[in-house]
mmCIF file of C-alpha atoms in Angstrom:
data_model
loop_
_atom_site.group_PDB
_atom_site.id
_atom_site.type_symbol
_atom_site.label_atom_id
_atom_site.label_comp_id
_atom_site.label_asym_id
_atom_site.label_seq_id
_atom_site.Cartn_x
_atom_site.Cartn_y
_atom_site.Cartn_z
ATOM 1 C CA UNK D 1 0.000 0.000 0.000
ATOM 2 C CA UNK D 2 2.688 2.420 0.947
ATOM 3 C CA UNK D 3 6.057 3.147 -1.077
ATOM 4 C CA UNK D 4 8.185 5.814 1.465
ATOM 5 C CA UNK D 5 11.084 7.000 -1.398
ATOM 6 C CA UNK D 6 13.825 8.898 0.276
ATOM 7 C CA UNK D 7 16.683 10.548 -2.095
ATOM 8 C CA UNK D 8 20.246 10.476 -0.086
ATOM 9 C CA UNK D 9 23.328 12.271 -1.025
ATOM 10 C CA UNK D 10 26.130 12.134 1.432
ATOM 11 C CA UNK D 11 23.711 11.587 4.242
ATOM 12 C CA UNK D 12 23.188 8.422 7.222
ATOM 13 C CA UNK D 13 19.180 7.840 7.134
ATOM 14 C CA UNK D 14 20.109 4.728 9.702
ATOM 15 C CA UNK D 15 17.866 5.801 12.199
ATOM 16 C CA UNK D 16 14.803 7.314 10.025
ATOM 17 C CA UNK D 17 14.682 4.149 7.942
ATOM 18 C CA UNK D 18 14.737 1.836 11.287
ATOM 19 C CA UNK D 19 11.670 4.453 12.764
ATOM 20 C CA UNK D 20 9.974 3.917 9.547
ATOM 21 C CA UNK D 21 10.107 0.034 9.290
ATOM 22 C CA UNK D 22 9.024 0.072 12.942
ATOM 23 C CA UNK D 23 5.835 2.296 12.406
ATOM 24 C CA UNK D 24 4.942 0.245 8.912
ATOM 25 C CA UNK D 25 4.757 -2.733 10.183
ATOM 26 C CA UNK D 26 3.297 -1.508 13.344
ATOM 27 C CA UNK D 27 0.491 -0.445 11.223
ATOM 28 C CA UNK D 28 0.240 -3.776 9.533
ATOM 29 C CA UNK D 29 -0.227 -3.002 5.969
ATOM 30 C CA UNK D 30 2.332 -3.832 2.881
ATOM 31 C CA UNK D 31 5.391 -1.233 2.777
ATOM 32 C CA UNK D 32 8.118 -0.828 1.373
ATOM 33 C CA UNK D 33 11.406 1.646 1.830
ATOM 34 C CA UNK D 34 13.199 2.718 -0.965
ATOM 35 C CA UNK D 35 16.298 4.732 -0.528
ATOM 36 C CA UNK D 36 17.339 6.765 -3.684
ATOM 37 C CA UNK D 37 21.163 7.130 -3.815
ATOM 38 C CA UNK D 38 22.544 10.044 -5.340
ATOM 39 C CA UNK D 39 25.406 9.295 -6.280
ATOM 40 C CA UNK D 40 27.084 9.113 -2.775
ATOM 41 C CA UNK D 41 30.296 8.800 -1.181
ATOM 42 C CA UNK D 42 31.183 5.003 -0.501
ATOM 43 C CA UNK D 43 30.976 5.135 3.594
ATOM 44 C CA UNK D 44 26.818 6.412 2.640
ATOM 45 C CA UNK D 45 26.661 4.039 -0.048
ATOM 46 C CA UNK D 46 27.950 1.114 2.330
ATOM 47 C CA UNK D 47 25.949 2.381 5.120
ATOM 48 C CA UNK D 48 22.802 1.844 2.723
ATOM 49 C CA UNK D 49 23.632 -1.209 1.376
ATOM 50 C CA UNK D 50 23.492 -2.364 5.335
ATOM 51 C CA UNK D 51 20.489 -1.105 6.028
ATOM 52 C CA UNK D 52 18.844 -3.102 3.699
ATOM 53 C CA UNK D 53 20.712 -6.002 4.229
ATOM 54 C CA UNK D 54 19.179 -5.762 7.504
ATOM 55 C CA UNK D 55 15.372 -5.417 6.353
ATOM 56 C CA UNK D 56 13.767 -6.845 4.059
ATOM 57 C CA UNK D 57 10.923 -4.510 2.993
ATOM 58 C CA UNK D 58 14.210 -1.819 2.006
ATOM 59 C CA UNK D 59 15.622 -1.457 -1.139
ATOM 60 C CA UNK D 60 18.431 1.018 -2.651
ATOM 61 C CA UNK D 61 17.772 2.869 -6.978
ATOM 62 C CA UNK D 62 21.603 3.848 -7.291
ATOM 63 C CA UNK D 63 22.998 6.215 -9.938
ATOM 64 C CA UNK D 64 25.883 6.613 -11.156
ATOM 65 C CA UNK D 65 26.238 10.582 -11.209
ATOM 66 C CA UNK D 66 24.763 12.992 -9.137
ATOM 67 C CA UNK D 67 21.792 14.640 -10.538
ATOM 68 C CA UNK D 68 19.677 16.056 -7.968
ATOM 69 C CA UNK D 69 16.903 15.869 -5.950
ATOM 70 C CA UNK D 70 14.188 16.764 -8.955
ATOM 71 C CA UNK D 71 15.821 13.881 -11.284
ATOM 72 C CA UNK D 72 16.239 11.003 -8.210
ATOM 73 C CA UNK D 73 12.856 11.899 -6.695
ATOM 74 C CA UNK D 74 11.008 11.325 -10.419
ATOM 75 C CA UNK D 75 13.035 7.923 -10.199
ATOM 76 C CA UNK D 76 12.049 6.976 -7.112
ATOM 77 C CA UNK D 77 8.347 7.809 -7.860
ATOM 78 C CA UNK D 78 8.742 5.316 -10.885
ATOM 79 C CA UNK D 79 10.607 2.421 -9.135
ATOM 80 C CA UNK D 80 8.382 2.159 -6.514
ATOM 81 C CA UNK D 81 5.571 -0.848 -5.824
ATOM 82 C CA UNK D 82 2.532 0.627 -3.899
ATOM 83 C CA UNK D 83 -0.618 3.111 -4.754
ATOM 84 C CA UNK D 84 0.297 6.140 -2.227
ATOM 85 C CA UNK D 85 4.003 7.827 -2.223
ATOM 86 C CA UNK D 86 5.575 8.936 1.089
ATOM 87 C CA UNK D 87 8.601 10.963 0.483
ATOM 88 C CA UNK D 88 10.661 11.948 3.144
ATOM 89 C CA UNK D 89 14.143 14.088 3.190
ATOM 90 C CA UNK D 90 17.216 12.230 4.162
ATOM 91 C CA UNK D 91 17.634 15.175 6.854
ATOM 92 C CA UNK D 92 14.490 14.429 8.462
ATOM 93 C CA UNK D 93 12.846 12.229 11.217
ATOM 94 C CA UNK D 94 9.293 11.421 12.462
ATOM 95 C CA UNK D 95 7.903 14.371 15.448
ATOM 96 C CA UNK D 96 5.491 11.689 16.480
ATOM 97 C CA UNK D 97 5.318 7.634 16.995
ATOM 98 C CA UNK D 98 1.764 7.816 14.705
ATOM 99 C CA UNK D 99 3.444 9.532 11.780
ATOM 100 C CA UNK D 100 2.582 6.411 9.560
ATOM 101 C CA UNK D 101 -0.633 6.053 10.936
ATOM 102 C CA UNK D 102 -1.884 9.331 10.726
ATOM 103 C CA UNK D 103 -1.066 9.466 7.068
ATOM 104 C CA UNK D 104 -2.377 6.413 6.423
ATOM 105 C CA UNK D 105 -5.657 7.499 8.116
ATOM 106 C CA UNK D 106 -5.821 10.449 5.338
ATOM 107 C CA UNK D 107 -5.177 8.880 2.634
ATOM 108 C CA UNK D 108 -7.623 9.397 -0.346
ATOM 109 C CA UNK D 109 -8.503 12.870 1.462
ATOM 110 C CA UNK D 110 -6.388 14.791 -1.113
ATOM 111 C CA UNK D 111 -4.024 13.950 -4.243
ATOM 112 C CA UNK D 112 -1.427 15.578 -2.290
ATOM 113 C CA UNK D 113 -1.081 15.745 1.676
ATOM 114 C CA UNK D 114 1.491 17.583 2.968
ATOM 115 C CA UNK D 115 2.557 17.279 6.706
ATOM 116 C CA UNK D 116 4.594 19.852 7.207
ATOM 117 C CA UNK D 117 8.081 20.268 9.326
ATOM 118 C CA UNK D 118 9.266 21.678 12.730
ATOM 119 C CA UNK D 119 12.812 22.392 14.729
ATOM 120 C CA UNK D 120 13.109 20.767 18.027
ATOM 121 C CA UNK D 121 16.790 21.978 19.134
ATOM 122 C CA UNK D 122 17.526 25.531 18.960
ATOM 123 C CA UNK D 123 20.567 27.580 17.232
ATOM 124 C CA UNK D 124 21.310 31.056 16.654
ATOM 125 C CA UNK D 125 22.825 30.049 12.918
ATOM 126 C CA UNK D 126 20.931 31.441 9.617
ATOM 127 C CA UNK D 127 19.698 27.972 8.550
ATOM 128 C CA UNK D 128 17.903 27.291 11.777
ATOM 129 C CA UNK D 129 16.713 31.063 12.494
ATOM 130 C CA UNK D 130 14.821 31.117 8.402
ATOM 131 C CA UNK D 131 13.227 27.360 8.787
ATOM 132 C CA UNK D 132 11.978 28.093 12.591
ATOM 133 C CA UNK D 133 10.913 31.754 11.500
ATOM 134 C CA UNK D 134 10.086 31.784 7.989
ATOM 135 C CA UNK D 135 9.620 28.481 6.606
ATOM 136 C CA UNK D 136 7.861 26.216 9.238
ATOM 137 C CA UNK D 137 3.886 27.181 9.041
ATOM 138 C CA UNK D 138 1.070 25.664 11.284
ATOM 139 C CA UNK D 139 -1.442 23.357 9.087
ATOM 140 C CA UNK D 140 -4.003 26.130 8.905
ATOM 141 C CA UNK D 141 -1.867 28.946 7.733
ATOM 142 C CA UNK D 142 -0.533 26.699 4.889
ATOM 143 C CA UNK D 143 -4.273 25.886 3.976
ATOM 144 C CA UNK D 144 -5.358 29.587 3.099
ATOM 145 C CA UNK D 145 -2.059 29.022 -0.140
ATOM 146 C CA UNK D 146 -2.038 25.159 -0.210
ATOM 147 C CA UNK D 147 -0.219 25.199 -3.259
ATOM 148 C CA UNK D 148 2.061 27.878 -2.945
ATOM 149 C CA UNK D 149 3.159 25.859 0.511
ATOM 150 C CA UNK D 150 3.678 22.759 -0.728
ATOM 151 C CA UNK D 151 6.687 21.261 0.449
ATOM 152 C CA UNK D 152 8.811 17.953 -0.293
ATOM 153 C CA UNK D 153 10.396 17.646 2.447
ATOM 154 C CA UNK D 154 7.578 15.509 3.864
ATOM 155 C CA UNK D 155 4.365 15.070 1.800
ATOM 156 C CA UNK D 156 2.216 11.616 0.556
ATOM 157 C CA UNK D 157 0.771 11.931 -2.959
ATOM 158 C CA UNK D 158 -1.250 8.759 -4.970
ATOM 159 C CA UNK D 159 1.058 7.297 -7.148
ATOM 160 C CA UNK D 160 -1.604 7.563 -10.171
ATOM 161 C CA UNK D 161 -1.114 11.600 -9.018
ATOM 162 C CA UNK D 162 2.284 11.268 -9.678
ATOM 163 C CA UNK D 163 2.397 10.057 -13.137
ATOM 164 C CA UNK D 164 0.505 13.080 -14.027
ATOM 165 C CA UNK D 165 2.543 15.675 -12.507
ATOM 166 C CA UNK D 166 6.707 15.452 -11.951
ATOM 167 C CA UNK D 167 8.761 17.234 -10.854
ATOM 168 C CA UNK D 168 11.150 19.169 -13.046
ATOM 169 C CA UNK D 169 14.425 18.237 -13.554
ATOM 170 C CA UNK D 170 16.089 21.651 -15.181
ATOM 171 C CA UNK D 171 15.824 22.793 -11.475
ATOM 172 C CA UNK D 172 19.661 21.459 -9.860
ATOM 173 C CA UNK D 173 18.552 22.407 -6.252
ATOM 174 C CA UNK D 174 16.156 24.781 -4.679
ATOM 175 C CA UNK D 175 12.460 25.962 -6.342
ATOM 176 C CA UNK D 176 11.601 23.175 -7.242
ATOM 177 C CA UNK D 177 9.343 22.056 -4.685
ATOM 178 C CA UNK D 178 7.597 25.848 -6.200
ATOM 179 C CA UNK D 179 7.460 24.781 -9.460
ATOM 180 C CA UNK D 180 5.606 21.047 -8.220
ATOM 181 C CA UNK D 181 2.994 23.409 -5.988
ATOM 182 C CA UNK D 182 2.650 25.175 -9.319
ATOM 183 C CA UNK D 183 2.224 21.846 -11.430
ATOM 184 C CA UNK D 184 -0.203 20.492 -9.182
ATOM 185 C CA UNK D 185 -2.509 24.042 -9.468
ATOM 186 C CA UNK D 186 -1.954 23.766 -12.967
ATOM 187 C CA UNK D 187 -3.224 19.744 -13.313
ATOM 188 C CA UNK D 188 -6.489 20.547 -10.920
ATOM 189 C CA UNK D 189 -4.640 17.599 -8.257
ATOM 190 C CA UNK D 190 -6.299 19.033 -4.598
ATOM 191 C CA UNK D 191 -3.663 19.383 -1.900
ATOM 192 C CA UNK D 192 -4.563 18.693 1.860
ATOM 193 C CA UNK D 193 -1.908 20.375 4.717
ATOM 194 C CA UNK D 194 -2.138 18.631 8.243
ATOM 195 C CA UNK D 195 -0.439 18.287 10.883
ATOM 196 C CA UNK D 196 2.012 15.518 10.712
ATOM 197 C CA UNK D 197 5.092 17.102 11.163
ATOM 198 C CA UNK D 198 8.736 15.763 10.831
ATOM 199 C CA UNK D 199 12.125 17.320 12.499
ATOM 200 C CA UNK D 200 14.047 18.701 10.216
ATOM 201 C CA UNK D 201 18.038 17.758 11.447
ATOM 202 C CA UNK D 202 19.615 20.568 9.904
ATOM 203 C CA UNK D 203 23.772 19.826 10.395
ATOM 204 C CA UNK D 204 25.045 22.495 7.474
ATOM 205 C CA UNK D 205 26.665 25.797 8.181
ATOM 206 C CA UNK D 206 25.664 29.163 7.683
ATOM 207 C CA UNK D 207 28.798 29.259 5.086
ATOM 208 C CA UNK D 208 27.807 25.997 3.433
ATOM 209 C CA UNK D 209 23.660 27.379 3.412
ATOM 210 C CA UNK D 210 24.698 30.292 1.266
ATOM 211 C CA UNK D 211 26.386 28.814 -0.985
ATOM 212 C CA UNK D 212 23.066 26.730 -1.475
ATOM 213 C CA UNK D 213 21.059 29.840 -1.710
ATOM 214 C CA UNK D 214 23.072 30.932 -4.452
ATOM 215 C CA UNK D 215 23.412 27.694 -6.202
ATOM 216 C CA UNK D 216 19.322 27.540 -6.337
ATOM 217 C CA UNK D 217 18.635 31.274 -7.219
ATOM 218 C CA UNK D 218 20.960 30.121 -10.083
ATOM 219 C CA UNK D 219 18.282 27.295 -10.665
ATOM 220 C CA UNK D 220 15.605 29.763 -10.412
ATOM 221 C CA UNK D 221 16.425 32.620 -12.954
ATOM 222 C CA UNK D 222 15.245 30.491 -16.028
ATOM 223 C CA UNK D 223 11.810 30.008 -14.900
ATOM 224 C CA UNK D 224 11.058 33.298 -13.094
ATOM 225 C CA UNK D 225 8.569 34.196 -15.521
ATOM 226 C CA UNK D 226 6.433 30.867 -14.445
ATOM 227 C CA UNK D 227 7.210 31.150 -10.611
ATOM 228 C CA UNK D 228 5.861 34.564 -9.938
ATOM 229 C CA UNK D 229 3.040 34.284 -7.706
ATOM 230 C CA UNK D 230 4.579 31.589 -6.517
ATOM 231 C CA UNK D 231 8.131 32.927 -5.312
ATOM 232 C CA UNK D 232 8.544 36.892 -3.350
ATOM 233 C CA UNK D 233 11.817 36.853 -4.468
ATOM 234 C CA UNK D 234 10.553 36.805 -8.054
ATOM 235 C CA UNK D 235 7.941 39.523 -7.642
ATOM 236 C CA UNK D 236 11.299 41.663 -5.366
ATOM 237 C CA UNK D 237 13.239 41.149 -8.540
ATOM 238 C CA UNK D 238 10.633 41.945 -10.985
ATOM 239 C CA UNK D 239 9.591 45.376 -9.544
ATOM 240 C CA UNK D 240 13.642 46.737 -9.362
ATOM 241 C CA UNK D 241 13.831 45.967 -13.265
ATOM 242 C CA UNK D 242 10.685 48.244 -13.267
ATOM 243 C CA UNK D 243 12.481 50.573 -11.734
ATOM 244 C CA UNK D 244 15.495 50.226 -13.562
ATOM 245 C CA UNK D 245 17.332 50.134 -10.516
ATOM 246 C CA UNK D 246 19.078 46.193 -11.340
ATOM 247 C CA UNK D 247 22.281 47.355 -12.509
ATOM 248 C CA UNK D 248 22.638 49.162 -9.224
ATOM 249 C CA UNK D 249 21.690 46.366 -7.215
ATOM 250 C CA UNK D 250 24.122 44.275 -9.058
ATOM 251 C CA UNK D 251 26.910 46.970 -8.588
ATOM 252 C CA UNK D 252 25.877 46.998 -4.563
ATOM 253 C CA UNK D 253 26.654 43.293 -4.315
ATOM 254 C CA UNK D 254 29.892 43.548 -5.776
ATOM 255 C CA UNK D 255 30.622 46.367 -3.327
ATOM 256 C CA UNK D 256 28.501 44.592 -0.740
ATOM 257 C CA UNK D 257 27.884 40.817 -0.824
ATOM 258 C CA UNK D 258 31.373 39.560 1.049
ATOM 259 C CA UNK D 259 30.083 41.649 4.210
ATOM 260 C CA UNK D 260 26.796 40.657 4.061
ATOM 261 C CA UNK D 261 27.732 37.042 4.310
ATOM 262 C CA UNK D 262 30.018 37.855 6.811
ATOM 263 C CA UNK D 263 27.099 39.640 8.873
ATOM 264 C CA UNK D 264 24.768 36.591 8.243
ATOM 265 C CA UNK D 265 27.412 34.024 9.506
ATOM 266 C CA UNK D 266 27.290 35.998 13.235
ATOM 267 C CA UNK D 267 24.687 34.584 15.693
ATOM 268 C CA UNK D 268 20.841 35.965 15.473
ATOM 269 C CA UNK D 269 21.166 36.933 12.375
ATOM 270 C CA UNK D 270 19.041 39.200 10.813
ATOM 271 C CA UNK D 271 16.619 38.437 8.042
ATOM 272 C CA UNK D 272 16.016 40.978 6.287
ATOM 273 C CA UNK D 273 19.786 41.379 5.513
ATOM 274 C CA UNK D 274 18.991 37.651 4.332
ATOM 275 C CA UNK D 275 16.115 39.005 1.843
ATOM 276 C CA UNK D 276 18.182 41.719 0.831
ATOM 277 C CA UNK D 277 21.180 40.027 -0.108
ATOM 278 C CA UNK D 278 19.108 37.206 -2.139
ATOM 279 C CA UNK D 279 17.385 40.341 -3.890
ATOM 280 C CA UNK D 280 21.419 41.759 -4.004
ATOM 281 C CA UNK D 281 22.402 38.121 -5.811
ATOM 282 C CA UNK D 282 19.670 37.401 -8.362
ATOM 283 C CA UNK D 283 20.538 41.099 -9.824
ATOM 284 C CA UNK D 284 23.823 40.664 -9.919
ATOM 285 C CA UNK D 285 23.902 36.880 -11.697
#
């Protein structure tokens, strides 16, 4: 009944995959766990090969290059077995013991159900301070824009959704869980929020998050013209050119953009600087 598909790159999922085979089969009904490897480092690789040495109901798709959550997460959707599609980060684990259960108790509610995310520990560093603050939305806010929330982090969606709607592989990381929320609107597929939250582990640094950021604005400047009531960057970046004010923006991060980072990298920091210097960056590339 229930295929959970969970892209790794460089990442131990030991412990989420042994919660999840413990909840499945606590809930009785046919599973399986299918662990999408990106392309990892050996120790991962190994790590993953143990795991499902170990259970039965686990399996590993393996490619050969790295390509990216968009590509692995469309190859995951089509290697897997069951009628509803649980995919989970590799960064991620359960907030409660009836996670399985209580999507398993929703499903045919929606195409799409999304269960949202939290942060249990707490740190000063940019990563944490945007997902706690920014990011992380109670079930009924995220209803009022169910599609412009959509998140992959943690959602189920029918598999016979799925082959209707994928997600798109030009994106290398970052947006694209925007562009799916848009794809979804655009094939009529209804999307349910609840809560069913998982922790998200977050382990990178402020210096590694950035360079992330970047990376995905990078992603994201091809397919503004699509992702504009979908993305407040977008719209930010749109009303400067009407202004004919990018060039200027562009010059201000070359004057600007080293001390920003620096500033961001400092505990608490702000976010607004953050806004600003992702409206600084996508002028400027």
């Amino acid at each position: 009944m229930l295929s959970v598909l969970i892209p790794v790159y460089n990442a131990y999922v030991d412990e989420l995959t042994v919660r999840l085979v413990a909840m499945c089969r606590r809930a009785g009904v046919p599973f399986e766990i299918l662990l999408g490897d990106d392309a990892s480092e050996s120790r991962y690789a190994v790590a993953m090969d143990d795991l499902c040495s170990r259970y039965a109901e686990c399996r590993v798709l393996r490619l050969a290059t790295n390509r990216g959550p968009a590509f692995l997460r469309n190859r995951l959707a089509e290697a897997s077995r069951y009628p509803y599609l649980l995919f989970l980060d590799a960064d991620v684990l359960p907030a409660a013991d009836t996670f399985v259960d209580d999507y398993l108790a929703v499903c045919g509610r929606a195409d799409v159900v999304c269960g949202g995310f939290c942060y249990e520990e707490q740190h000063d560093g940019l990563r944490h301070k945007y997902g706690r603050e920014i990011e992380s939305q109670r079930a009924d806010v995220r209803r009022r824009q169910p599609y412009q929330h959509f998140c992959s982090m943690n959602f189920l969606i029918a598999r016979k959704a799925m082959t209707r709607v994928a997600f798109d592989e030009s994106y290398c990381v970052g947006y694209e869980d925007c562009d799916f929320g848009r794809r979804l609107a655009g094939q009529g597929l209804s999307v349910w929020h609840i809560e069913n939250a998982v922790i998200h582990c977050v382990t990178e640094s402020t210096e590694a998050y950035l360079a992330k950021i970047r990376r995905a604005i990078d992603s994201l400047r091809p397919h503004e013209a699509e992702l504009a009531d979908y993305v407040r960057l977008v719209r930010w970046h749109n009303t400067v050119r009407r202004m004919r004010l990018e060039g200027f923006m562009a010059w201000l991060y070359g004057i600007l953009g080293s001390r920003i980072e620096r500033r961001l990298m400092q505990k608490n920091p702000s976010l607004m600087l953050f806004a600003f210097y992702k409206l600084l960056y996508i002028c400027a590339s």
